[in-house]
Coordinates of C-alpha atoms in Angstrom, one line a residue:
X1 CA 7.6 -26.8 10.4
X2 CA 7.9 -23.7 8.3
X3 CA 5.6 -22.7 5.5
X4 CA 5.1 -26.2 4.2
X5 CA 2.7 -26.8 7.1
X6 CA 0.3 -24.5 5.3
X7 CA 0.3 -26.9 2.3
X8 CA -3.3 -28.2 2.9
X9 CA -4.6 -24.6 3.0
X10 CA -2.5 -23.5 0.1
X11 CA -3.7 -26.3 -2.1
X12 CA -7.3 -25.2 -1.7
X13 CA -6.1 -22.0 -3.3
X14 CA -3.5 -23.4 -5.6
X15 CA -5.6 -23.2 -8.7
X16 CA -6.3 -19.5 -8.2
X17 CA -4.7 -16.8 -10.2
X18 CA -5.1 -13.1 -9.5
X19 CA -6.4 -10.5 -12.0
X20 CA -3.3 -8.5 -11.3
X21 CA -2.7 -4.8 -10.8
X22 CA -3.8 -4.5 -7.2
X23 CA -7.3 -5.8 -7.3
X24 CA -8.6 -8.2 -4.7
X25 CA -7.9 -11.8 -6.0
X26 CA -10.8 -14.2 -5.9
X27 CA -9.8 -17.9 -5.7
X28 CA -11.2 -19.8 -8.7
X29 CA -10.0 -22.3 -11.3
X30 CA -8.8 -22.1 -14.8
X31 CA -11.4 -24.6 -16.2
X32 CA -9.5 -25.9 -19.2
X33 CA -6.0 -26.1 -17.8
X34 CA -6.9 -27.3 -14.3
X35 CA -9.3 -29.9 -15.5
X36 CA -6.5 -31.3 -17.7
X37 CA -4.1 -31.3 -14.7
X38 CA -6.6 -33.1 -12.5
X39 CA -7.2 -35.7 -15.2
X40 CA -3.4 -36.1 -15.6
X41 CA -3.0 -36.6 -11.8
X42 CA -5.8 -39.1 -11.7
X43 CA -4.4 -41.1 -14.6
X44 CA -0.8 -41.3 -13.4
X45 CA 0.2 -44.7 -12.0
X46 CA 1.5 -44.9 -8.5
X47 CA 5.2 -44.1 -8.4
X48 CA 7.0 -46.4 -6.0
X49 CA 10.6 -45.7 -5.2
X50 CA 11.2 -49.5 -5.5
X51 CA 9.9 -50.0 -9.0
X52 CA 12.2 -51.4 -11.6
X53 CA 11.1 -49.5 -14.7
X54 CA 12.5 -46.0 -15.5
X55 CA 10.0 -43.1 -15.2
X56 CA 8.4 -41.7 -18.3
X57 CA 8.0 -37.9 -18.5
X58 CA 4.2 -37.7 -18.3
X59 CA 1.9 -36.3 -15.7
X60 CA 2.3 -33.6 -13.1
X61 CA 5.1 -35.4 -11.2
X62 CA 7.5 -35.1 -14.1
X63 CA 7.1 -32.6 -16.9
X64 CA 9.8 -32.3 -19.5
X65 CA 12.1 -29.4 -18.8
X66 CA 13.8 -28.9 -22.2
X67 CA 17.0 -28.6 -20.1
X68 CA 19.5 -31.4 -20.6
X69 CA 22.0 -32.2 -17.9
X70 CA 25.2 -30.2 -18.2
X71 CA 26.9 -33.3 -19.8
X72 CA 25.8 -36.8 -20.8
X73 CA 28.9 -38.5 -19.5
X74 CA 30.4 -37.4 -16.1
X75 CA 34.1 -36.7 -15.9
X76 CA 36.3 -39.6 -14.8
X77 CA 36.6 -39.9 -11.1
X78 CA 40.3 -40.8 -11.0
X79 CA 41.5 -37.3 -11.8
X80 CA 42.5 -34.8 -9.2
X81 CA 39.9 -32.0 -9.2
X82 CA 41.2 -28.5 -9.8
X83 CA 41.1 -26.0 -7.0
X84 CA 37.7 -24.2 -6.7
X85 CA 37.4 -21.1 -8.8
X86 CA 35.0 -19.9 -6.1
X87 CA 36.9 -20.6 -2.9
X88 CA 35.2 -21.5 0.4
X89 CA 34.1 -18.3 2.1
X90 CA 35.7 -17.1 5.3
X91 CA 32.4 -15.7 6.4
X92 CA 30.9 -14.0 8.3
X93 CA 28.6 -17.0 8.8
X94 CA 25.0 -17.2 9.9
X95 CA 22.1 -19.7 10.1
X96 CA 19.6 -17.6 8.3
X97 CA 18.5 -17.9 4.7
X98 CA 20.9 -15.9 2.4
X99 CA 23.5 -16.1 5.2
X100 CA 26.9 -17.6 4.3
X101 CA 27.0 -21.3 5.4
X102 CA 29.9 -22.0 7.7
X103 CA 31.9 -25.3 8.1
X104 CA 30.2 -28.4 9.3
X105 CA 30.6 -32.2 9.2
X106 CA 27.7 -34.6 8.7
X107 CA 27.8 -38.2 9.9
X108 CA 26.5 -40.4 7.1
X109 CA 25.9 -44.1 6.6
X110 CA 29.2 -44.1 4.6
X111 CA 31.3 -42.0 6.9
X112 CA 31.7 -38.3 7.7
X113 CA 31.1 -35.7 5.0
X114 CA 33.0 -32.4 5.5
X115 CA 31.4 -29.4 3.9
X116 CA 34.5 -27.3 3.7
X117 CA 36.7 -30.1 2.4
X118 CA 34.1 -31.1 -0.2
X119 CA 33.4 -27.6 -1.4
X120 CA 34.0 -27.2 -5.1
X121 CA 32.4 -23.8 -5.8
X122 CA 30.4 -25.4 -8.6
X123 CA 27.9 -27.6 -6.8
X124 CA 24.5 -27.1 -5.1
X125 CA 23.8 -28.9 -1.8
X126 CA 20.2 -29.9 -1.1
X127 CA 18.9 -31.3 2.2
X128 CA 15.6 -33.0 2.7
X129 CA 14.3 -34.0 6.1
X130 CA 11.8 -36.7 7.1
X131 CA 9.4 -36.4 10.0
X132 CA 6.9 -39.2 10.2
X133 CA 4.2 -37.1 11.8
X134 CA 3.6 -35.0 8.7
X135 CA 1.9 -36.3 5.5
X136 CA 3.9 -33.9 3.3
X137 CA 7.2 -35.2 4.6
X138 CA 6.0 -38.8 4.2
X139 CA 4.9 -38.1 0.6
X140 CA 8.4 -36.7 -0.2
X141 CA 10.1 -39.7 1.4
X142 CA 7.9 -42.2 -0.6
X143 CA 8.2 -40.4 -3.9
X144 CA 10.5 -41.5 -6.8
X145 CA 14.2 -41.2 -6.2
X146 CA 14.6 -42.4 -9.8
X147 CA 12.8 -39.2 -11.0
X148 CA 15.0 -37.1 -8.8
X149 CA 18.2 -38.4 -10.4
X150 CA 16.7 -38.4 -13.9
X151 CA 15.7 -34.8 -13.8
X152 CA 18.6 -33.3 -11.8
X153 CA 21.4 -31.2 -13.1
X154 CA 24.6 -33.0 -12.4
X155 CA 26.1 -30.4 -10.1
X156 CA 23.9 -31.4 -7.2
X157 CA 24.4 -33.2 -3.9
X158 CA 21.3 -34.6 -2.2
X159 CA 21.3 -35.3 1.6
X160 CA 18.6 -37.4 3.1
X161 CA 18.2 -36.4 6.8
X162 CA 15.7 -37.4 9.5
X163 CA 14.1 -35.8 12.6
X164 CA 13.4 -39.3 13.9
X165 CA 15.1 -40.6 17.0
X166 CA 16.5 -43.6 15.0
X167 CA 17.7 -41.5 12.1
X168 CA 20.1 -44.2 10.8
X169 CA 17.2 -46.7 10.3
X170 CA 15.0 -44.0 8.8
X171 CA 17.6 -42.9 6.2
X172 CA 18.6 -46.5 5.7
X173 CA 15.2 -47.2 4.1
X174 CA 15.8 -44.3 1.7
X175 CA 19.3 -45.6 1.1
X176 CA 17.9 -49.0 -0.1
X177 CA 15.4 -47.2 -2.4
X178 CA 18.2 -45.1 -3.8
X179 CA 20.4 -48.2 -4.3
X180 CA 17.7 -49.8 -6.5
X181 CA 17.4 -46.6 -8.5
X182 CA 21.1 -46.4 -9.0
X183 CA 21.1 -50.0 -10.2
X184 CA 19.0 -48.9 -13.2
X185 CA 21.5 -46.3 -14.4
X186 CA 24.3 -46.7 -16.9
X187 CA 27.6 -47.4 -15.1
X188 CA 29.0 -43.9 -15.8
X189 CA 26.0 -42.2 -14.3
X190 CA 25.8 -44.7 -11.4
X191 CA 29.4 -43.9 -10.5
X192 CA 28.6 -40.2 -10.7
X193 CA 25.5 -40.2 -8.5
X194 CA 26.7 -42.7 -5.9
X195 CA 29.1 -40.0 -4.7
X196 CA 26.4 -37.4 -4.6
X197 CA 23.6 -38.9 -2.6
X198 CA 24.2 -39.0 1.2
X199 CA 22.3 -40.4 4.1
X200 CA 22.8 -38.5 7.4
X201 CA 22.8 -41.0 10.3
X202 CA 22.1 -38.8 13.3
X203 CA 18.9 -36.9 14.1
X204 CA 19.1 -33.5 12.3
X205 CA 18.4 -31.5 15.5
X206 CA 21.4 -33.1 17.3
X207 CA 24.0 -32.2 14.6
X208 CA 26.3 -29.4 15.8
X209 CA 28.0 -26.4 14.2
X210 CA 26.6 -24.5 11.2
X211 CA 24.3 -27.3 10.0
X212 CA 22.6 -27.8 13.3
X213 CA 22.2 -24.1 13.8
X214 CA 20.4 -23.8 10.4
X215 CA 18.2 -26.8 11.1
X216 CA 17.1 -25.3 14.4
X217 CA 16.6 -21.9 12.9
X218 CA 14.2 -23.1 10.2
X219 CA 12.8 -26.6 11.2
X220 CA 12.1 -27.1 7.5
X221 CA 11.4 -30.2 5.4
X222 CA 14.0 -29.0 2.9
X223 CA 16.6 -26.3 2.4
X224 CA 19.8 -25.9 0.3
X225 CA 23.1 -24.2 0.0
X226 CA 23.6 -22.5 -3.4
X227 CA 26.7 -21.8 -5.4
X228 CA 27.3 -18.6 -3.5
X229 CA 27.6 -20.7 -0.3
X230 CA 24.3 -19.3 1.0
X231 CA 21.6 -21.1 2.9
X232 CA 18.5 -21.1 0.8
X233 CA 14.8 -21.8 1.3
X234 CA 13.1 -24.5 -0.7
X235 CA 9.6 -23.9 -1.9
X236 CA 6.5 -26.1 -2.3
X237 CA 7.6 -29.5 -3.6
X238 CA 4.5 -30.6 -5.4
X239 CA 2.4 -29.8 -8.4
X240 CA 0.1 -27.0 -7.3
X241 CA -2.8 -27.7 -9.8
X242 CA -4.8 -30.3 -7.9
X243 CA -5.7 -31.2 -4.4
X244 CA -4.8 -34.8 -5.3
X245 CA -1.1 -34.0 -6.0
X246 CA 1.5 -35.3 -3.6
X247 CA 4.9 -34.1 -2.7
X248 CA 7.7 -35.1 -5.1
X249 CA 11.5 -35.2 -4.5
X250 CA 11.9 -34.4 -8.2
X251 CA 10.7 -30.9 -7.5
X252 CA 14.0 -30.3 -5.7
X253 CA 15.7 -30.2 -9.1
X254 CA 13.9 -27.0 -10.0
X255 CA 15.7 -25.3 -7.1
X256 CA 19.1 -26.5 -8.5
X257 CA 18.2 -25.2 -12.0
X258 CA 17.3 -21.8 -10.5
X259 CA 20.5 -21.6 -8.4
X260 CA 22.5 -22.4 -11.5
X261 CA 20.7 -19.7 -13.4
X262 CA 21.4 -17.2 -10.6
X263 CA 25.1 -18.1 -10.6
X264 CA 25.5 -17.7 -14.4
X265 CA 23.6 -14.4 -14.4
X266 CA 25.9 -13.0 -11.7
X267 CA 29.0 -14.0 -13.5
X268 CA 27.7 -12.2 -16.6
X269 CA 27.0 -9.1 -14.5
X270 CA 30.4 -9.2 -12.8
X271 CA 32.2 -9.6 -16.1
X272 CA 30.8 -6.4 -17.6
X273 CA 33.1 -3.4 -17.4
X274 CA 32.3 0.3 -17.4
X275 CA 28.8 0.0 -15.8
X276 CA 27.3 3.0 -14.1
X277 CA 24.8 1.8 -11.4
X278 CA 22.0 4.1 -10.4
X279 CA 20.5 3.1 -7.1
X280 CA 16.8 3.6 -6.6
X281 CA 16.0 1.4 -3.6
X282 CA 18.6 -0.3 -1.3
X283 CA 16.7 -2.9 0.7
X284 CA 13.9 -0.9 2.1
X285 CA 10.4 -2.3 2.4
X286 CA 8.4 -0.9 -0.6
X287 CA 5.0 -1.5 -2.1
X288 CA 4.1 1.8 -3.9
X289 CA 6.4 4.7 -3.9
X290 CA 7.5 7.7 -6.1
X291 CA 11.2 8.6 -5.8
X292 CA 13.5 11.2 -7.3
X293 CA 16.7 9.7 -8.8
X294 CA 19.8 11.6 -10.1
X295 CA 21.1 10.5 -13.5
X296 CA 24.3 11.6 -15.2
X297 CA 24.1 14.7 -17.3
X298 CA 22.7 14.6 -20.9
X299 CA 26.1 14.4 -22.5
X300 CA 27.0 11.3 -20.4
X301 CA 23.6 9.7 -21.0
X302 CA 24.2 10.0 -24.7
X303 CA 27.2 7.7 -24.3
X304 CA 25.1 4.8 -23.1
X305 CA 23.5 2.3 -25.4
X306 CA 22.4 -0.2 -22.8
X307 CA 20.1 0.0 -19.8
X308 CA 19.3 -2.9 -17.5
X309 CA 16.8 -2.7 -14.6
X310 CA 17.9 -4.9 -11.7
X311 CA 15.1 -5.7 -9.2
X312 CA 15.4 -7.9 -6.1
X313 CA 12.1 -8.4 -4.3
X314 CA 12.9 -10.2 -1.0
X315 CA 10.5 -11.6 1.6
X316 CA 11.0 -9.6 4.8
X317 CA 13.6 -11.6 6.8
X318 CA 13.9 -14.0 3.8
X319 CA 10.9 -15.7 5.4
X320 CA 8.4 -16.9 2.8
X321 CA 5.6 -16.6 5.3
X322 CA 6.2 -12.9 5.0
X323 CA 5.8 -12.8 1.2
X324 CA 2.6 -11.8 -0.6
X325 CA 0.5 -14.8 -1.7
X326 CA -0.6 -13.6 -5.1
X327 CA 0.7 -13.1 -8.6
X328 CA 0.2 -9.4 -9.1
X329 CA 1.3 -7.0 -11.9
X330 CA 4.2 -4.9 -10.8
X331 CA 5.1 -1.7 -12.6
X332 CA 7.9 0.8 -13.0
X333 CA 7.0 4.2 -14.5
X334 CA 8.6 7.4 -15.4
X335 CA 6.8 10.5 -14.2
X336 CA 7.5 13.1 -16.9
X337 CA 4.6 15.5 -16.9
X338 CA 6.0 18.9 -15.9
X339 CA 2.4 20.1 -15.0
X340 CA 1.7 17.1 -12.7
X341 CA 4.6 15.5 -10.9
X342 CA 2.3 12.7 -9.6
X343 CA 1.4 11.7 -13.2
X344 CA 3.5 8.7 -14.1
X345 CA 2.4 7.2 -17.4
X346 CA 5.6 6.1 -19.2
X347 CA 6.0 2.4 -18.4
X348 CA 9.6 1.5 -18.1
X349 CA 9.4 -2.1 -16.9
X350 CA 6.9 -4.7 -15.8
X351 CA 7.1 -7.8 -13.6
X352 CA 4.7 -10.3 -12.2
X353 CA 5.1 -11.1 -8.5
X354 CA 5.5 -14.7 -7.4
X355 CA 3.2 -16.8 -5.3
X356 CA 4.8 -16.4 -1.9
X357 CA 8.5 -16.5 -2.8
X358 CA 11.3 -13.9 -3.3
X359 CA 13.3 -13.4 -6.5
X360 CA 15.6 -11.2 -8.5
X361 CA 15.3 -10.2 -12.2
X362 CA 17.6 -8.3 -14.5
X363 CA 15.8 -7.0 -17.6
X364 CA 17.2 -5.4 -20.7
X365 CA 15.2 -2.2 -21.3
X366 CA 17.8 -0.4 -23.4
X367 CA 15.2 1.1 -25.7
X368 CA 13.8 3.1 -22.7
X369 CA 17.0 5.1 -22.7
X370 CA 15.2 7.3 -25.2
X371 CA 13.1 8.6 -22.3
X372 CA 16.1 9.5 -20.1
X373 CA 18.3 11.4 -22.6
X374 CA 17.9 14.6 -20.6
X375 CA 19.7 13.2 -17.6
X376 CA 19.6 15.0 -14.3
X377 CA 16.8 14.5 -11.8
X378 CA 14.0 12.2 -12.8
X379 CA 10.9 11.0 -10.9
X380 CA 10.1 7.3 -11.0
X381 CA 7.2 5.4 -9.6
X382 CA 7.4 1.7 -8.5
X383 CA 4.2 -0.2 -7.8
X384 CA 5.1 -3.7 -6.5
X385 CA 1.7 -5.2 -6.0
X386 CA 3.0 -6.7 -2.7
X387 CA 5.4 -5.2 -0.2
X388 CA 8.9 -6.5 -0.5
X389 CA 12.3 -5.6 0.9
X390 CA 13.4 -4.1 -2.4
X391 CA 16.7 -3.5 -4.1
X392 CA 16.2 -1.7 -7.4
X393 CA 19.0 -0.3 -9.7
X394 CA 19.5 0.9 -13.2
X395 CA 22.7 -0.4 -14.9
X396 CA 23.9 1.9 -17.7
X397 CA 26.7 0.9 -20.1
X398 CA 28.0 1.1 -23.6
X399 CA 28.3 -2.2 -25.4
X400 CA 29.3 -0.7 -28.8
X401 CA 26.0 -1.1 -30.5
X402 CA 26.7 1.9 -32.8
X403 CA 24.5 4.8 -31.6
X404 CA 22.0 5.0 -28.8
X405 CA 18.2 5.1 -28.3
X406 CA 17.5 8.9 -28.6
X407 CA 13.8 9.4 -29.2
X408 CA 10.6 7.5 -28.5
X409 CA 7.3 7.9 -30.3
X410 CA 4.2 6.5 -28.5
X411 CA 2.1 4.2 -30.6
X412 CA -0.9 2.4 -29.0
X413 CA -2.1 2.0 -25.4
X414 CA -2.8 0.3 -23.0
X415 CA -5.2 -1.6 -20.9
X416 CA -8.3 -2.9 -22.7
X417 CA -10.8 -5.7 -22.7
X418 CA -9.8 -8.5 -25.1
X419 CA -13.0 -9.0 -27.0
X420 CA -14.7 -8.2 -30.3
X421 CA -14.2 -4.5 -29.7
X422 CA -10.5 -4.7 -28.8
X423 CA -9.2 -3.3 -32.1
X424 CA -11.7 -0.5 -32.5
X425 CA -9.8 2.3 -30.8
X426 CA -6.4 1.6 -32.4
X427 CA -6.4 3.4 -35.7
X428 CA -3.4 3.4 -38.1
X429 CA -0.6 5.9 -37.4
X430 CA 1.1 7.9 -40.1
X431 CA 4.4 9.5 -39.4
X432 CA 7.7 10.7 -40.9
X433 CA 10.9 9.3 -39.6
X434 CA 13.6 12.0 -39.3
X435 CA 16.5 11.8 -41.7
X436 CA 19.2 11.6 -39.0
X437 CA 17.8 8.4 -37.5
X438 CA 20.2 5.5 -38.0
X439 CA 18.0 2.6 -36.7
X440 CA 14.3 2.2 -35.9
X441 CA 13.0 -0.4 -33.4
X442 CA 9.5 -1.4 -32.4
X443 CA 9.3 -1.8 -28.6
X444 CA 6.3 -3.3 -26.8
X445 CA 5.5 -4.7 -23.4
X446 CA 2.4 -7.0 -23.7
X447 CA 0.7 -9.3 -21.2
X448 CA -2.7 -10.9 -21.2
X449 CA -4.8 -11.4 -18.0
X450 CA -8.1 -12.9 -17.0
X451 CA -9.6 -16.3 -17.4
X452 CA -12.7 -18.4 -16.8
X453 CA -15.2 -15.9 -18.3
X454 CA -14.9 -17.3 -21.8
X455 CA -14.3 -20.8 -23.2
X456 CA -10.8 -19.9 -24.4
X457 CA -9.6 -18.7 -21.0
X458 CA -8.4 -15.5 -22.5
X459 CA -6.3 -13.6 -22.1
X460 CA -4.2 -15.4 -19.5
X461 CA -4.3 -18.9 -20.9
X462 CA -4.7 -18.3 -24.6
X463 CA -2.2 -17.5 -27.4
X464 CA -3.3 -14.0 -28.3
X465 CA -1.1 -12.6 -31.0
X466 CA -0.2 -9.0 -31.7
X467 CA 0.4 -7.9 -35.3
X468 CA 2.3 -4.7 -36.0
X469 CA 2.5 -3.7 -39.6
X470 CA 4.8 -1.0 -41.0
X471 CA 4.2 -0.2 -44.7
X472 CA 2.9 -3.7 -45.3
X473 CA 5.7 -5.6 -43.4
X474 CA 4.3 -7.5 -40.4
X475 CA 6.0 -8.0 -37.0
X476 CA 4.2 -10.5 -34.7
X477 CA 4.4 -11.0 -30.9
X478 CA 2.9 -14.4 -30.1
X479 CA 2.5 -16.4 -26.9
X480 CA 2.6 -20.1 -27.7
X481 CA 3.7 -20.9 -24.1
X482 CA 0.1 -20.1 -23.1
X483 CA -0.9 -23.4 -24.6
X484 CA 1.7 -25.3 -22.6
X485 CA 0.7 -26.6 -19.2
X486 CA 4.4 -26.5 -18.3
X487 CA 5.2 -23.3 -20.1
X488 CA 6.4 -21.3 -17.1
X489 CA 8.2 -24.3 -15.5
X490 CA 10.3 -24.5 -18.7
X491 CA 11.4 -20.9 -18.1
X492 CA 13.3 -21.4 -14.8
X493 CA 16.6 -20.9 -16.8
X494 CA 15.4 -17.3 -17.7
X495 CA 14.4 -16.4 -14.2
X496 CA 11.0 -17.9 -13.2
X497 CA 11.0 -18.5 -9.5
X498 CA 10.3 -22.3 -9.0
X499 CA 8.2 -24.1 -6.5
X500 CA 5.9 -21.2 -5.7
X501 CA 2.8 -21.6 -3.6
X502 CA 0.4 -21.3 -6.5
X503 CA -0.1 -22.4 -10.1
X504 CA 3.3 -21.3 -11.2
X505 CA 4.0 -24.1 -13.8
X506 CA 1.2 -23.1 -16.3
X507 CA 2.2 -21.1 -19.3
X508 CA 0.6 -17.7 -19.6
X509 CA -0.1 -15.2 -22.4
X510 CA 3.1 -13.1 -22.1
X511 CA 4.1 -13.6 -18.5
X512 CA 4.8 -16.0 -15.7
X513 CA 4.3 -15.7 -12.0
X514 CA 7.7 -14.7 -10.4
X515 CA 9.3 -13.4 -13.7
X516 CA 10.0 -10.2 -15.4
X517 CA 8.2 -9.4 -18.6
X518 CA 10.6 -9.4 -21.4
X519 CA 9.9 -6.5 -23.9
X520 CA 9.2 -7.4 -27.5
X521 CA 11.8 -5.7 -29.7
X522 CA 12.0 -5.8 -33.4
X523 CA 14.4 -4.0 -35.7
X524 CA 12.1 -2.4 -38.3
X525 CA 14.6 -0.1 -40.0
X526 CA 14.3 -1.9 -43.3
X527 CA 10.5 -1.4 -43.3
X528 CA 10.8 2.4 -43.0
X529 CA 10.5 4.5 -46.1
X530 CA 11.2 8.2 -46.9
X531 CA 8.2 10.4 -46.2
X532 CA 5.0 9.0 -44.7
X533 CA 5.1 5.6 -43.0
X534 CA 1.9 3.8 -42.2
X535 CA 1.8 1.8 -38.9
X536 CA -1.1 -0.5 -38.1
X537 CA -1.8 -2.9 -35.2
X538 CA -4.4 -5.6 -34.4
X539 CA -4.7 -8.1 -31.6
X540 CA -6.0 -11.5 -32.7
X541 CA -6.7 -15.1 -31.5
X542 CA -6.2 -17.9 -34.0
X543 CA -5.7 -15.3 -36.8
X544 CA -9.1 -13.6 -36.2
X545 CA -10.5 -10.9 -34.0
X546 CA -11.5 -12.5 -30.7
X547 CA -15.2 -12.9 -30.0
X548 CA -15.6 -14.4 -26.5
X549 CA -18.0 -17.3 -26.0
X550 CA -19.3 -17.0 -22.4
X551 CA -18.3 -19.8 -20.1
X552 CA -19.6 -18.5 -16.8
X553 CA -16.9 -20.3 -14.8
X554 CA -16.1 -17.3 -12.6
X555 CA -12.7 -15.8 -12.9
X556 CA -11.9 -12.4 -14.5
X557 CA -12.8 -10.9 -17.9
X558 CA -9.9 -11.1 -20.3
X559 CA -7.8 -8.0 -21.0
X560 CA -4.5 -6.9 -22.6
X561 CA -2.0 -4.6 -20.9
X562 CA 0.2 -3.1 -23.6
X563 CA 2.7 -0.2 -23.9
X564 CA 4.2 0.3 -27.4
X565 CA 6.7 2.7 -28.9
X566 CA 8.8 3.4 -32.0
X567 CA 12.4 4.0 -30.9
X568 CA 14.7 6.1 -32.9
X569 CA 18.5 5.5 -32.7
X570 CA 21.0 8.2 -33.5

């Protein structure tokens, strides 16, 4: 039954986080965060789908998302819907994940439901399957449908299906639970959702056409169709921070949020005109590789003020069992040493791989254009941490920012233990800014790693702060999400891959599993003076240099990975 059959084994590793950067991960716990999670799980009352009181957003079954539904009041149902802006695709169709879903008709307790006829181009379709022989499936079936409706974006349809011989009776039980949940809603929302929950009355394996083909291809407990009309895998539908956690239907809503984010991102990319796409990888399986890439000439490069890096890291065959298990650091470097073509030390971008799922991230690294102004042939090194079927492009454009990043001055490195000696080898820098520079930006990529060795769980699970001072003016990069147990779950709308097979919900110090690392950019032009400029940097915790107190809970010693530059625009 797909990867979810590995749930028991995965949960024994779920509280583990890797040290990143290609080392061998050792399963262990984050003592503070995980103990809080276990306590929360133990304290949460049983959630029956038949209860009468609405669910409160506490405990691991229902974190707040900071993401309200698209609208508080659904549109009236007596109006004729406009034709889809995204028409039903003519194919080619296939049953595999990421294939286009073809037409099918589902028999439900309330009549046939025709996928093509019901297609709007705006909705997500989620299918959950019950099989009484599996605890995970039974937990899903017994979890709160009220939570599902309460947390779901409104552009979702949910289909309850069964592998049981008497599918109608099986989904009928779920229909009764859903009816009681609907009764608790305001009339407008009740009218909205009653049209969007469906109960498939025949055994899933016996349904013909595209739906049955996909069921038989995957034998999963859940899958979906996204807004691109593609079959999509669904990840682990439970809180991965405790062996006591049980599967929750409400975790399906994370997939809908992610699909909505993907759709909106693609609309933005498609709407941009005048983009020059530089292909680096085109679907080949890559882990670590140096490649030569041909850029436009220098004159053309000078006309670009924006550079995005677009990375897709797919599981081979879009099968999550083929994806790497761990959250590794993933790097993209420029090799610019003419004496040593294998020396690649200019960090262009950084990602953190997901726990066992695929994803795509588009990151604005415009300031790094300063390193590519020469154009022509460049050597680039990609280190993925895990091997993925990789599509990697640079997207160059001019958005009318007034000038372009033209020169980069390196500031402070790099990889270092986050302890009482962290600031010792980062002395002040004194420099003159050329007169022809029109704008100056501070650019840094900073992430903290390691936990369990000290009582603060630094630098992965602590809010380490980074203070850059230019002529007395301070610019600070902080990581408050590291103190939030749901810090990464709240970032699905910026690209965090949901429902991973590890502790993906926990906030981290500058990163999330399954997410790109957004560079820290500050316009420091007003802080620059004629003549000598004094730049200083320190890394702190709670406003003080960090002095670790040993905890001896295993794990990895805390460290900071930082690349920092001053960027001159002309």
